[in-house]
Amino acid sequence: MNTPELASARPGPNDPCWCRSGLKYKKCHREADARSGGPAPRVRRVRPGRLSPPRTVPAEIPRPDYVPTGRPGPGIRGDPATRLERMRRACRAAAQVLQETGSRVAPGVTTDALDAVAHAAYIARGGYPSTLGYHGFKKSMCTSVNEVVVHGIPDDRPLEPGDIVNCDITIYLEGMHGDCSATFPVGEVDEAAKKLLRVTEEALMKGIEAVKPGREVRAIGQAIAAHAAANGLGVVRNYCGHGIGEIFHTELQIPHFDDAGATTVLEEGMIFTIEPMLTEGSWGVKHWNDGWTAVTADGLRSAQMEHTLLVTRGGAEILTLP
Ligand code: MF3
Ligand code: CO
Ligand code: CO
């Protein structure tokens, strides 16, 4: 059974105490917890933190059309003859930035420090952080911890052992956006978290395997939802995969649940993301008043994995591989 009380693991003896005293667990609440039958406040909700000052991008790096207004326009058309090559390079770069950023996930590292790593990695490749200035978003990636479903804003919260954190990376390079994300464990995580991460990744792969020209978009969500249900996990309905290319989010939506309305037929050459968010509990979300952060309504954890894909003659090619 999933209850909020099970949502976070008991710290190890040398881990920081859950009470944020900064002491080791064994020097702090361990004995009190043992007397009372377990770590007391098992529900450690993520709270909004402080944002660092804006990071800058060298003037010579080309910006998408929504910088600086925040409002996306029709996108900037490049040479159609090189479009696919440019998209491949943008997606490969995104995957590399994700790998680099994910490798820095560890207890004590703030999500803002991850943002700094990602920011430098985009620029090193000549790319612009697509999220920076997009509809007013102020950071270069999204970091979504524990019950945060999506669009978490990097801040001064240090990652804690037992957390899970999704790093969502989008680069604008050579006139194209490449978008991918993965959820990483922070130190040792409990078995339920391991399962959530594993099943979410499997669900993404099953969604990708469902892609075939001639099928409806609906087939993708059907495959994802079936795998989540078979493992007792929920699927978030409020956020979808999306068409992508010169434009960060096109009108094409890719639901991750079985949506009878998703009747668009898949065609060779289409490019879109699949980015399922699976939850330990129910799929309902609510929002912080920062205008971005979506959290599960029940406070249970959520994980997400994302790739950008090209529809090919026989199925799909994953573009966001390093
Ligand atoms: N990368 C996210 C996605 O997968 C979008 C982030 S937009 C932001 O679609 F503004 F929230 F950063
Ligand atoms: Co993304
Ligand atoms: Co996306």
GROMACS .gro file of N, CA and C in nm, residues 104-159:
model
  168
  104ARG      N    1   2.665   1.483  -1.192
  104ARG     CA    2   2.694   1.567  -1.074
  104ARG      C    3   2.589   1.555  -0.965
  105VAL      N    4   2.487   1.476  -0.989
  105VAL     CA    5   2.383   1.456  -0.886
  105VAL      C    6   2.443   1.380  -0.768
  106ALA      N    7   2.434   1.438  -0.648
  106ALA     CA    8   2.487   1.375  -0.527
  106ALA      C    9   2.429   1.445  -0.406
  107PRO      N   10   2.428   1.378  -0.291
  107PRO     CA   11   2.379   1.444  -0.169
  107PRO      C   12   2.458   1.572  -0.144
  108GLY      N   13   2.389   1.678  -0.103
  108GLY     CA   14   2.454   1.805  -0.070
  108GLY      C   15   2.465   1.901  -0.187
  109VAL      N   16   2.450   1.850  -0.309
  109VAL     CA   17   2.456   1.937  -0.428
  109VAL      C   18   2.322   2.008  -0.442
  110THR      N   19   2.323   2.138  -0.460
  110THR     CA   20   2.195   2.209  -0.478
  110THR      C   21   2.149   2.194  -0.623
  111THR      N   22   2.018   2.208  -0.642
  111THR     CA   23   1.968   2.202  -0.780
  111THR      C   24   2.020   2.322  -0.859
  112ASP      N   25   2.049   2.433  -0.791
  112ASP     CA   26   2.109   2.548  -0.861
  112ASP      C   27   2.249   2.514  -0.911
  113ALA      N   28   2.324   2.436  -0.833
  113ALA     CA   29   2.457   2.395  -0.880
  113ALA      C   30   2.444   2.308  -1.006
  114LEU      N   31   2.340   2.225  -1.013
  114LEU     CA   32   2.317   2.146  -1.135
  114LEU      C   33   2.287   2.239  -1.252
  115ASP      N   34   2.208   2.343  -1.225
  115ASP     CA   35   2.175   2.441  -1.328
  115ASP      C   36   2.302   2.508  -1.382
  116ALA      N   37   2.396   2.537  -1.291
  116ALA     CA   38   2.522   2.600  -1.334
  116ALA      C   39   2.602   2.505  -1.423
  117VAL      N   40   2.601   2.376  -1.390
  117VAL     CA   41   2.672   2.277  -1.471
  117VAL      C   42   2.609   2.269  -1.610
  118ALA      N   43   2.476   2.258  -1.612
  118ALA     CA   44   2.406   2.250  -1.741
  118ALA      C   45   2.431   2.376  -1.824
  119HIS      N   46   2.419   2.491  -1.758
  119HIS     CA   47   2.435   2.619  -1.828
  119HIS      C   48   2.570   2.625  -1.900
  120ALA      N   49   2.675   2.589  -1.827
  120ALA     CA   50   2.810   2.591  -1.888
  120ALA      C   51   2.821   2.488  -2.000
  121ALA      N   52   2.755   2.373  -1.983
  121ALA     CA   53   2.765   2.266  -2.084
  121ALA      C   54   2.694   2.305  -2.214
  122TYR      N   55   2.582   2.375  -2.206
  122TYR     CA   56   2.516   2.423  -2.328
  122TYR      C   57   2.610   2.518  -2.403
  123ILE      N   58   2.662   2.614  -2.326
  123ILE     CA   59   2.744   2.719  -2.388
  123ILE      C   60   2.870   2.660  -2.449
  124ALA      N   61   2.929   2.561  -2.382
  124ALA     CA   62   3.051   2.497  -2.434
  124ALA      C   63   3.025   2.435  -2.572
  125ARG      N   64   2.899   2.400  -2.600
  125ARG     CA   65   2.864   2.341  -2.730
  125ARG      C   66   2.810   2.444  -2.828
  126GLY      N   67   2.812   2.571  -2.787
  126GLY     CA   68   2.761   2.677  -2.876
  126GLY      C   69   2.610   2.686  -2.872
  127GLY      N   70   2.548   2.625  -2.771
  127GLY     CA   71   2.402   2.622  -2.763
  127GLY      C   72   2.348   2.719  -2.660
  128TYR      N   73   2.217   2.746  -2.674
  128TYR     CA   74   2.145   2.833  -2.580
  128TYR      C   75   2.052   2.743  -2.497
  129PRO      N   76   2.040   2.769  -2.364
  129PRO     CA   77   1.949   2.690  -2.278
  129PRO      C   78   1.804   2.726  -2.311
  130SER      N   79   1.733   2.636  -2.379
  130SER     CA   80   1.600   2.669  -2.432
  130SER      C   81   1.502   2.720  -2.326
  131THR      N   82   1.517   2.674  -2.202
  131THR     CA   83   1.420   2.714  -2.098
  131THR      C   84   1.444   2.857  -2.050
  132LEU      N   85   1.565   2.910  -2.072
  132LEU     CA   86   1.604   3.040  -2.015
  132LEU      C   87   1.531   3.153  -2.087
  133GLY      N   88   1.426   3.205  -2.022
  133GLY     CA   89   1.345   3.310  -2.081
  133GLY      C   90   1.222   3.259  -2.152
  134TYR      N   91   1.200   3.129  -2.153
  134TYR     CA   92   1.083   3.072  -2.219
  134TYR      C   93   0.959   3.097  -2.133
  135HIS      N   94   0.867   3.175  -2.181
  135HIS     CA   95   0.750   3.216  -2.101
  135HIS      C   96   0.792   3.266  -1.963
  136GLY      N   97   0.908   3.329  -1.956
  136GLY     CA   98   0.954   3.387  -1.829
  136GLY      C   99   1.026   3.291  -1.736
  137PHE      N  100   1.047   3.166  -1.777
  137PHE     CA  101   1.125   3.072  -1.693
  137PHE      C  102   1.266   3.127  -1.678
  138LYS      N  103   1.321   3.120  -1.554
  138LYS     CA  104   1.443   3.195  -1.527
  138LYS      C  105   1.570   3.110  -1.517
  139LYS      N  106   1.559   2.981  -1.540
  139LYS     CA  107   1.677   2.896  -1.526
  139LYS      C  108   1.701   2.815  -1.653
  140SER      N  109   1.816   2.746  -1.655
  140SER     CA  110   1.864   2.681  -1.777
  140SER      C  111   1.824   2.535  -1.788
  141MET      N  112   1.752   2.486  -1.689
  141MET     CA  113   1.701   2.348  -1.692
  141MET      C  114   1.588   2.341  -1.590
  142CYS      N  115   1.517   2.228  -1.586
  142CYS     CA  116   1.420   2.204  -1.480
  142CYS      C  117   1.475   2.093  -1.390
  143THR      N  118   1.457   2.110  -1.259
  143THR     CA  119   1.497   2.007  -1.162
  143THR      C  120   1.375   1.974  -1.078
  144SER      N  121   1.328   1.851  -1.088
  144SER     CA  122   1.204   1.813  -1.021
  144SER      C  123   1.233   1.702  -0.920
  145VAL      N  124   1.223   1.738  -0.791
  145VAL     CA  125   1.264   1.650  -0.681
  145VAL      C  126   1.143   1.581  -0.618
  146ASN      N  127   1.154   1.451  -0.597
  146ASN     CA  128   1.053   1.372  -0.522
  146ASN      C  129   0.912   1.392  -0.575
  147GLU      N  130   0.825   1.461  -0.498
  147GLU     CA  131   0.685   1.476  -0.542
  147GLU      C  132   0.667   1.584  -0.648
  148VAL      N  133   0.775   1.653  -0.683
  148VAL     CA  134   0.765   1.749  -0.794
  148VAL      C  135   0.756   1.668  -0.924
  149VAL      N  136   0.650   1.694  -0.999
  149VAL     CA  137   0.621   1.616  -1.120
  149VAL      C  138   0.702   1.668  -1.237
  150VAL      N  139   0.707   1.800  -1.250
  150VAL     CA  140   0.766   1.860  -1.371
  150VAL      C  141   0.786   2.009  -1.347
  151HIS      N  142   0.879   2.069  -1.422
  151HIS     CA  143   0.902   2.214  -1.424
  151HIS      C  144   0.949   2.271  -1.290
  152GLY      N  145   1.018   2.189  -1.209
  152GLY     CA  146   1.081   2.242  -1.088
  152GLY      C  147   1.190   2.342  -1.126
  153ILE      N  148   1.201   2.449  -1.048
  153ILE     CA  149   1.298   2.555  -1.077
  153ILE      C  150   1.423   2.533  -0.990
  154PRO      N  151   1.541   2.524  -1.050
  154PRO     CA  152   1.662   2.505  -0.970
  154PRO      C  153   1.676   2.614  -0.863
  155ASP      N  154   1.705   2.571  -0.739
  155ASP     CA  155   1.716   2.667  -0.629
  155ASP      C  156   1.824   2.622  -0.531
  156ASP      N  157   1.822   2.678  -0.410
  156ASP     CA  158   1.933   2.653  -0.317
  156ASP      C  159   1.912   2.529  -0.229
  157ARG      N  160   1.813   2.447  -0.261
  157ARG     CA  161   1.791   2.326  -0.181
  157ARG      C  162   1.898   2.221  -0.211
  158PRO      N  163   1.975   2.180  -0.109
  158PRO     CA  164   2.071   2.072  -0.133
  158PRO      C  165   1.997   1.940  -0.147
  159LEU      N  166   2.036   1.860  -0.242
  159LEU     CA  167   1.978   1.725  -0.257
  159LEU      C  168   2.011   1.645  -0.132
   0.00000   0.00000   0.00000
